[in-house]
Every structure is written in C-alpha cells, then in structure tokens.
Amino acid sequence: MDLVKLDDIRAAAERIAATVVRTPLLPCTWADRDRPLWLKPEILQPIGAFKIRGAVNAIARLDEDARRRGVVTYSSGNHAQAVAYAAANEGIAAHVVMPASTPQIKIDNTRAYGAEVVLCGEGQREKVAYEIVAERGAVLVPPFDHPDIIAGQGTIGLEIAEDLPDVEVVLVPISGGGLASGVAAAVTALLPNAKVIGVEPELAADTRESLRAGSRVDWSVEKRNRTIADGLRSQPSELTFAHLKVHLHDLVTVTEDEIRSAMAVLAHKGRLVAEPSGAVTTAAYLYHAAELPAGRTVAIVSGGNVDPALLSDVLTRALDEE
C-alpha cells in the first residue's frame, strides 16, 4: 500500500496556504516546567477545526468534470463543516450526511456554509452517502480514508516541525486516523527523534486494541458512541491504519472525566474553547505523564465546535470542584 510521503504534504501545504490558517504554537506557562508544553490551536481555523486542511486539499485537486457534479461526504460534524466551507469557496455543490445525534451547532454550521445536510441514523452515514453518490453522480470526499485528506492534515505536522524543530513529543487525537497519519508522516520524516503519540478515549479505544493486535479490531457503533468525544467515534481504515503502524510511536487512552477536566483547564488556563475531541491530547499530558516520553511536548487541540450546553456543564462542574 502506498503511504503519503513528505513531498505530498509539502504540496498540500502550498495548495491550501491561501485558505487555511497557519496556527501558532502557544507556550503554556502553567504546564510542568520539566515537560514544557505548547498547544497547536486548530480551533482558530475558519470552521473551528483541523478538518479544513484535508477538505481544501482534496477539493482543490478535483478536475472540472468532478466540480460540476458536486461533492458528497459523511461526517459527525467537523469534516462536514470543512467540506461545506471548501466547496462553497470553490462554488461547488455539496451534500453532507450527518448522524441525527450530531451536536446541533455542527449541523447548523454546516448548513450555514451552504451545504445540503442529510440526517441519518447511527451507523448509516456511509451507506446514505454512497446512495447519494450513485444517485447524483457526485464525488465522494471521505473524512479520512484518502491520500489527499491525509496529506492535508499532515500540514499540521509540517508546521510543528518548522516552528519547534527541537520538539520531542507530539500528541495527536485518533479517530479515523487521517490526522494522526498525516502528522506522524510529516514529523517522523523531518524530525526522526521526535515521537508522535496518539490519544483516544478509553470508551472508543479500538485503535489501541488494533495496534496491540497488529490488525484492525472492530468495535460496534454503540460501543464507540459511549464517549463524550463525538469527533473520535470512527475507526481507522486500511489506509490510515497502515500509516499508524509505520509512524506512530505509541498510543494512550484517557477517561471521560479526564477529557472534561482538560476542557476546563484549556478554558481557564489556556483561554481556549475546546470540544471534547480537541481536549484529549491535553488530558493525556495532564493525567498520563508516566505513559509519555519526557521532553518538549506539543498537544494538538484539534477542534472547538462544542455544544454550548455541554461547555457550560463542564465549566460549572469544574468550578464546583474547586
């Protein structure tokens, strides 16, 4: 299987530069002095999440015939918004299939970008998306299972390596694996001594089990949907799993309480609003130091499209516990 290479990621960086924000590395004065921490705030992207990188790269590579036919995707939220935004930017029609359980803020934002949103039942989004592809002749832009998506997400790793060349640990969320695949490919190519560590919720730890087993292990939709981190409920594809096996140094899991606590820390000390999926790397840094390599660390805060009621609950509980 052909893996995404550094040249693919560099080409993607040039392709998306005019649309995507080059997010800074934010030093955390509140972090452990023996383990300096920088945050990579992808919440600053136009759609509030890293997904815009892969979507813009993939859509930019479509030929004229594909553009006329429009695009289709399926997503729990952030990739949906990314495709809607990127398609609108290019004047391309977009249909987005989303589970009805998706946080309303993500559904509303996707519609606001001009996409036609199709809601479906749990575990049905891929099936419905392929039906639309067949019916309309549109082009599928998958959330992670494509080299162009992986290369686009990998531009985050490219920026980290350029902005902090002495980084020793990079923490990246894992769901479908597109982000981790691209970041790990870039970082390990440019900084062979740096270690890329994946982070996923304990309640959706299929990737950890798969890596331990050496092959993909299936977890049911119902089992994965237990986690509050709605953006981390997918499973790696053959393509992304191949990348993870080659480039990922290790993987740690975090609890639901740790995710909530990390959201509060990011809000109070980092002044960043993170959704649960975006807070898992900070949770790993805060609560799993013994499982992580020592040294200068970057945690990717992958998204900030959090349901307002959930954010209010998280912050209120944190205040009550102080």
GROMACS .gro file of C-alpha atoms in nm:
model
  322
    1MET     CA    1   0.000   0.000   0.000
    2ASP     CA    2   0.138   0.342  -0.097
    3LEU     CA    3   0.173   0.573   0.202
    4VAL     CA    4   0.160   0.951   0.195
    5LYS     CA    5   0.509   1.100   0.171
    6LEU     CA    6   0.664   1.427   0.284
    7ASP     CA    7   0.653   1.564  -0.071
    8ASP     CA    8   0.275   1.504  -0.080
    9ILE     CA    9   0.236   1.700   0.243
   10ARG     CA   10   0.454   1.985   0.122
   11ALA     CA   11   0.250   2.005  -0.199
   12ALA     CA   12  -0.068   2.015   0.008
   13ALA     CA   13   0.074   2.299   0.219
   14GLU     CA   14   0.125   2.510  -0.093
   15ARG     CA   15  -0.220   2.420  -0.223
   16ILE     CA   16  -0.408   2.521   0.093
   17ALA     CA   17  -0.198   2.820   0.203
   18ALA     CA   18  -0.440   3.084   0.076
   19THR     CA   19  -0.740   2.935   0.259
   20VAL     CA   20  -0.613   2.769   0.576
   21VAL     CA   21  -0.476   2.945   0.884
   22ARG     CA   22  -0.120   2.860   0.981
   23THR     CA   23  -0.194   2.818   1.350
   24PRO     CA   24   0.070   2.922   1.605
   25LEU     CA   25   0.227   2.718   1.880
   26LEU     CA   26   0.112   2.862   2.213
   27PRO     CA   27   0.354   2.815   2.507
   28CYS     CA   28   0.181   2.712   2.829
   29THR     CA   29   0.327   2.891   3.130
   30TRP     CA   30   0.101   2.681   3.354
   31ALA     CA   31   0.249   2.350   3.239
   32ASP     CA   32   0.511   2.134   3.411
   33ARG     CA   33   0.848   2.308   3.377
   34ASP     CA   34   1.019   1.973   3.334
   35ARG     CA   35   0.783   1.895   3.044
   36PRO     CA   36   0.734   2.222   2.852
   37LEU     CA   37   0.405   2.227   2.664
   38TRP     CA   38   0.290   2.409   2.353
   39LEU     CA   39  -0.066   2.395   2.219
   40LYS     CA   40  -0.139   2.382   1.845
   41PRO     CA   41  -0.486   2.552   1.838
   42GLU     CA   42  -0.665   2.426   1.528
   43ILE     CA   43  -0.977   2.580   1.682
   44LEU     CA   44  -0.857   2.901   1.513
   45GLN     CA   45  -0.937   2.765   1.167
   46PRO     CA   46  -1.231   2.927   0.983
   47ILE     CA   47  -1.450   2.626   1.062
   48GLY     CA   48  -1.309   2.580   1.413
   49ALA     CA   49  -1.123   2.255   1.345
   50PHE     CA   50  -0.828   2.099   1.162
   51LYS     CA   51  -1.053   1.922   0.911
   52ILE     CA   52  -1.045   2.221   0.677
   53ARG     CA   53  -0.689   2.129   0.576
   54GLY     CA   54  -0.773   1.793   0.424
   55ALA     CA   55  -1.101   1.909   0.272
   56VAL     CA   56  -0.946   2.209   0.100
   57ASN     CA   57  -0.660   1.998  -0.035
   58ALA     CA   58  -0.890   1.724  -0.167
   59ILE     CA   59  -1.137   1.963  -0.331
   60ALA     CA   60  -0.858   2.173  -0.483
   61ARG     CA   61  -0.742   1.863  -0.671
   62LEU     CA   62  -1.078   1.791  -0.836
   63ASP     CA   63  -1.098   1.833  -1.213
   64GLU     CA   64  -1.365   2.042  -1.384
   65ASP     CA   65  -1.594   1.747  -1.452
   66ALA     CA   66  -1.591   1.648  -1.085
   67ARG     CA   67  -1.657   2.007  -0.980
   68ARG     CA   68  -1.966   2.021  -1.200
   69ARG     CA   69  -2.103   1.703  -1.044
   70GLY     CA   70  -2.054   1.828  -0.689
   71VAL     CA   71  -1.926   1.653  -0.379
   72VAL     CA   72  -2.068   1.431  -0.107
   73THR     CA   73  -1.932   1.348   0.233
   74TYR     CA   74  -2.034   1.187   0.561
   75SER     CA   75  -1.925   1.319   0.898
   76SER     CA   76  -2.016   1.364   1.262
   77GLY     CA   77  -1.951   1.733   1.225
   78ASN     CA   78  -1.611   1.889   1.169
   79HIS     CA   79  -1.534   1.728   0.835
   80ALA     CA   80  -1.890   1.812   0.733
   81GLN     CA   81  -1.825   2.179   0.801
   82ALA     CA   82  -1.487   2.163   0.631
   83VAL     CA   83  -1.626   2.016   0.308
   84ALA     CA   84  -1.918   2.261   0.311
   85TYR     CA   85  -1.680   2.554   0.357
   86ALA     CA   86  -1.427   2.437   0.098
   87ALA     CA   87  -1.696   2.355  -0.158
   88ALA     CA   88  -1.865   2.692  -0.112
   89ASN     CA   89  -1.528   2.862  -0.152
   90GLU     CA   90  -1.489   2.688  -0.490
   91GLY     CA   91  -1.853   2.732  -0.597
   92ILE     CA   92  -1.919   2.357  -0.582
   93ALA     CA   93  -2.244   2.197  -0.464
   94ALA     CA   94  -2.207   1.983  -0.151
   95HIS     CA   95  -2.426   1.720   0.013
   96VAL     CA   96  -2.333   1.622   0.367
   97VAL     CA   97  -2.464   1.316   0.551
   98MET     CA   98  -2.461   1.352   0.929
   99PRO     CA   99  -2.595   1.135   1.214
  100ALA     CA  100  -2.906   1.286   1.369
  101SER     CA  101  -2.724   1.271   1.705
  102THR     CA  102  -2.460   1.520   1.588
  103PRO     CA  103  -2.438   1.830   1.812
  104GLN     CA  104  -2.680   2.088   1.673
  105ILE     CA  105  -2.411   2.353   1.649
  106LYS     CA  106  -2.225   2.140   1.392
  107ILE     CA  107  -2.540   2.073   1.190
  108ASP     CA  108  -2.631   2.443   1.191
  109ASN     CA  109  -2.280   2.550   1.092
  110THR     CA  110  -2.269   2.303   0.804
  111ARG     CA  111  -2.597   2.433   0.668
  112ALA     CA  112  -2.478   2.792   0.714
  113TYR     CA  113  -2.189   2.721   0.474
  114GLY     CA  114  -2.444   2.632   0.206
  115ALA     CA  115  -2.433   2.252   0.206
  116GLU     CA  116  -2.743   2.035   0.185
  117VAL     CA  117  -2.746   1.836   0.510
  118VAL     CA  118  -2.896   1.486   0.512
  119LEU     CA  119  -2.953   1.343   0.861
  120CYS     CA  120  -2.943   0.968   0.917
  121GLY     CA  121  -2.947   0.704   1.189
  122GLU     CA  122  -2.641   0.583   1.379
  123GLY     CA  123  -2.407   0.372   1.167
  124GLN     CA  124  -2.587   0.465   0.844
  125ARG     CA  125  -2.393   0.768   0.724
  126GLU     CA  126  -2.158   0.590   0.482
  127LYS     CA  127  -2.443   0.391   0.329
  128VAL     CA  128  -2.653   0.703   0.276
  129ALA     CA  129  -2.356   0.895   0.132
  130TYR     CA  130  -2.286   0.625  -0.125
  131GLU     CA  131  -2.654   0.624  -0.223
  132ILE     CA  132  -2.630   0.997  -0.297
  133VAL     CA  133  -2.310   0.944  -0.495
  134ALA     CA  134  -2.484   0.682  -0.707
  135GLU     CA  135  -2.798   0.891  -0.750
  136ARG     CA  136  -2.633   1.221  -0.838
  137GLY     CA  137  -2.300   1.112  -0.984
  138ALA     CA  138  -2.124   1.328  -0.726
  139VAL     CA  139  -1.769   1.278  -0.597
  140LEU     CA  140  -1.713   1.137  -0.250
  141VAL     CA  141  -1.475   1.333  -0.026
  142PRO     CA  142  -1.425   1.093   0.268
  143PRO     CA  143  -1.338   1.219   0.616
  144PHE     CA  144  -1.005   1.036   0.644
  145ASP     CA  145  -0.970   0.743   0.403
  146HIS     CA  146  -0.792   0.922   0.118
  147PRO     CA  147  -0.431   1.027   0.047
  148ASP     CA  148  -0.533   1.388  -0.024
  149ILE     CA  149  -0.709   1.412   0.312
  150ILE     CA  150  -0.411   1.262   0.496
  151ALA     CA  151  -0.168   1.494   0.317
  152GLY     CA  152  -0.379   1.797   0.403
  153GLN     CA  153  -0.395   1.706   0.771
  154GLY     CA  154  -0.024   1.636   0.763
  155THR     CA  155   0.046   2.004   0.709
  156ILE     CA  156  -0.006   2.043   1.085
  157GLY     CA  157   0.297   1.821   1.142
  158LEU     CA  158   0.491   2.021   0.885
  159GLU     CA  159   0.420   2.344   1.073
  160ILE     CA  160   0.510   2.191   1.410
  161ALA     CA  161   0.844   2.069   1.277
  162GLU     CA  162   0.921   2.409   1.126
  163ASP     CA  163   0.813   2.615   1.428
  164LEU     CA  164   0.960   2.392   1.703
  165PRO     CA  165   1.237   2.181   1.549
  166ASP     CA  166   1.351   2.057   1.892
  167VAL     CA  167   1.008   1.917   1.982
  168GLU     CA  168   1.036   1.572   2.140
  169VAL     CA  169   0.672   1.461   2.178
  170VAL     CA  170   0.369   1.536   1.962
  171LEU     CA  171   0.027   1.436   2.098
  172VAL     CA  172  -0.243   1.387   1.836
  173PRO     CA  173  -0.607   1.269   1.865
  174ILE     CA  174  -0.704   0.947   1.688
  175SER     CA  175  -1.040   0.854   1.540
  176GLY     CA  176  -1.044   0.757   1.174
  177GLY     CA  177  -0.672   0.819   1.175
  178GLY     CA  178  -0.634   1.077   0.898
  179LEU     CA  179  -0.495   1.347   1.126
  180ALA     CA  180  -0.258   1.115   1.312
  181SER     CA  181  -0.143   0.953   0.986
  182GLY     CA  182  -0.055   1.284   0.823
  183VAL     CA  183   0.102   1.445   1.130
  184ALA     CA  184   0.308   1.138   1.208
  185ALA     CA  185   0.426   1.105   0.847
  186ALA     CA  186   0.545   1.467   0.845
  187VAL     CA  187   0.702   1.474   1.190
  188THR     CA  188   0.887   1.145   1.162
  189ALA     CA  189   1.024   1.239   0.820
  190LEU     CA  190   1.154   1.576   0.936
  191LEU     CA  191   1.236   1.501   1.300
  192PRO     CA  192   1.326   1.132   1.333
  193ASN     CA  193   1.400   1.166   1.705
  194ALA     CA  194   1.058   1.309   1.786
  195LYS     CA  195   0.785   1.072   1.899
  196VAL     CA  196   0.425   1.102   1.783
  197ILE     CA  197   0.180   0.965   2.039
  198GLY     CA  198  -0.184   0.900   1.955
  199VAL     CA  199  -0.459   0.973   2.208
  200GLU     CA  200  -0.811   0.830   2.212
  201PRO     CA  201  -1.090   0.793   2.468
  202GLU     CA  202  -1.100   0.475   2.674
  203LEU     CA  203  -1.459   0.428   2.558
  204ALA     CA  204  -1.354   0.431   2.192
  205ALA     CA  205  -1.013   0.264   2.218
  206ASP     CA  206  -1.042   0.046   1.909
  207THR     CA  207  -0.716   0.180   1.763
  208ARG     CA  208  -0.515   0.089   2.071
  209GLU     CA  209  -0.655  -0.262   2.065
  210SER     CA  210  -0.591  -0.286   1.691
  211LEU     CA  211  -0.229  -0.173   1.721
  212ARG     CA  212  -0.168  -0.420   2.003
  213ALA     CA  213  -0.321  -0.698   1.793
  214GLY     CA  214  -0.138  -0.598   1.475
  215SER     CA  215  -0.459  -0.580   1.271
  216ARG     CA  216  -0.779  -0.380   1.280
  217VAL     CA  217  -1.025  -0.480   1.551
  218ASP     CA  218  -1.388  -0.380   1.508
  219TRP     CA  219  -1.581  -0.203   1.782
  220SER     CA  220  -1.954  -0.158   1.738
  221VAL     CA  221  -2.101   0.185   1.674
  222GLU     CA  222  -2.291   0.160   2.002
  223LYS     CA  223  -1.973   0.086   2.193
  224ARG     CA  224  -1.778   0.375   2.038
  225ASN     CA  225  -2.065   0.619   2.080
  226ARG     CA  226  -2.040   0.600   2.459
  227THR     CA  227  -1.765   0.862   2.464
  228ILE     CA  228  -1.838   1.231   2.505
  229ALA     CA  229  -1.578   1.294   2.233
  230ASP     CA  230  -1.819   1.275   1.940
  231GLY     CA  231  -1.543   1.354   1.689
  232LEU     CA  232  -1.345   1.045   1.792
  233ARG     CA  233  -1.602   0.773   1.729
  234SER     CA  234  -1.475   0.649   1.392
  235GLN     CA  235  -1.234   0.364   1.328
  236PRO     CA  236  -0.918   0.367   1.112
  237SER     CA  237  -0.939   0.245   0.754
  238GLU     CA  238  -0.687   0.009   0.596
  239LEU     CA  239  -0.505   0.312   0.459
  240THR     CA  240  -0.482   0.509   0.782
  241PHE     CA  241  -0.405   0.200   0.990
  242ALA     CA  242  -0.111   0.127   0.760
  243HIS     CA  243   0.024   0.475   0.832
  244LEU     CA  244  -0.028   0.441   1.206
  245LYS     CA  245   0.155   0.109   1.221
  246VAL     CA  246   0.458   0.261   1.049
  247HIS     CA  247   0.476   0.610   1.201
  248LEU     CA  248   0.304   0.615   1.541
  249HIS     CA  249   0.533   0.565   1.839
  250ASP     CA  250   0.263   0.473   2.090
  251LEU     CA  251  -0.096   0.540   2.195
  252VAL     CA  252  -0.254   0.633   2.527
  253THR     CA  253  -0.619   0.649   2.630
  254VAL     CA  254  -0.800   0.898   2.852
  255THR     CA  255  -1.115   0.875   3.062
  256GLU     CA  256  -1.432   1.077   3.022
  257ASP     CA  257  -1.363   1.267   3.346
  258GLU     CA  258  -1.012   1.348   3.225
  259ILE     CA  259  -1.150   1.484   2.898
  260ARG     CA  260  -1.395   1.707   3.083
  261SER     CA  261  -1.125   1.829   3.319
  262ALA     CA  262  -0.891   1.906   3.029
  263MET     CA  263  -1.164   2.112   2.862
  264ALA     CA  264  -1.190   2.320   3.177
  265VAL     CA  265  -0.812   2.361   3.203
  266LEU     CA  266  -0.793   2.475   2.843
  267ALA     CA  267  -1.068   2.729   2.906
  268HIS     CA  268  -0.940   2.862   3.238
  269LYS     CA  269  -0.564   2.848   3.188
  270GLY     CA  270  -0.522   2.829   2.811
  271ARG     CA  271  -0.814   3.062   2.731
  272LEU     CA  272  -0.918   2.819   2.459
  273VAL     CA  273  -1.262   2.671   2.400
  274ALA     CA  274  -1.210   2.308   2.301
  275GLU     CA  275  -1.463   2.041   2.218
  276PRO     CA  276  -1.410   1.705   2.391
  277SER     CA  277  -1.226   1.561   2.090
  278GLY     CA  278  -0.991   1.857   2.091
  279ALA     CA  279  -0.914   1.822   2.461
  280VAL     CA  280  -0.797   1.460   2.467
  281THR     CA  281  -0.432   1.546   2.400
  282THR     CA  282  -0.424   1.792   2.689
  283ALA     CA  283  -0.589   1.525   2.905
  284ALA     CA  284  -0.310   1.284   2.814
  285TYR     CA  285  -0.046   1.544   2.903
  286LEU     CA  286  -0.213   1.628   3.236
  287TYR     CA  287  -0.304   1.281   3.359
  288HIS     CA  288  -0.081   1.028   3.184
  289ALA     CA  289   0.270   1.168   3.219
  290ALA     CA  290   0.401   0.830   3.332
  291GLU     CA  291   0.296   0.678   2.997
  292LEU     CA  292   0.452   0.952   2.785
  293PRO     CA  293   0.811   1.018   2.680
  294ALA     CA  294   0.977   1.310   2.855
  295GLY     CA  295   1.063   1.635   2.685
  296ARG     CA  296   0.924   1.930   2.495
  297THR     CA  297   0.566   1.848   2.402
  298VAL     CA  298   0.312   1.979   2.153
  299ALA     CA  299  -0.055   1.892   2.204
  300ILE     CA  300  -0.280   1.939   1.902
  301VAL     CA  301  -0.610   2.099   2.006
  302SER     CA  302  -0.798   1.968   1.706
  303GLY     CA  303  -1.134   2.146   1.732
  304GLY     CA  304  -1.355   2.383   1.926
  305ASN     CA  305  -1.706   2.321   1.796
  306VAL     CA  306  -1.853   2.230   2.132
  307ASP     CA  307  -2.221   2.225   2.220
  308PRO     CA  308  -2.283   2.533   2.441
  309ALA     CA  309  -2.482   2.334   2.697
  310LEU     CA  310  -2.202   2.080   2.730
  311LEU     CA  311  -1.940   2.351   2.770
  312SER     CA  312  -2.150   2.521   3.037
  313ASP     CA  313  -2.188   2.193   3.225
  314VAL     CA  314  -1.815   2.118   3.207
  315LEU     CA  315  -1.714   2.463   3.333
  316THR     CA  316  -1.978   2.468   3.606
  317ARG     CA  317  -1.868   2.130   3.739
  318ALA     CA  318  -1.507   2.241   3.736
  319LEU     CA  319  -1.593   2.548   3.944
  320ASP     CA  320  -1.794   2.337   4.187
  321GLU     CA  321  -1.496   2.105   4.238
  322GLU     CA  322  -1.250   2.384   4.316
   0.00000   0.00000   0.00000
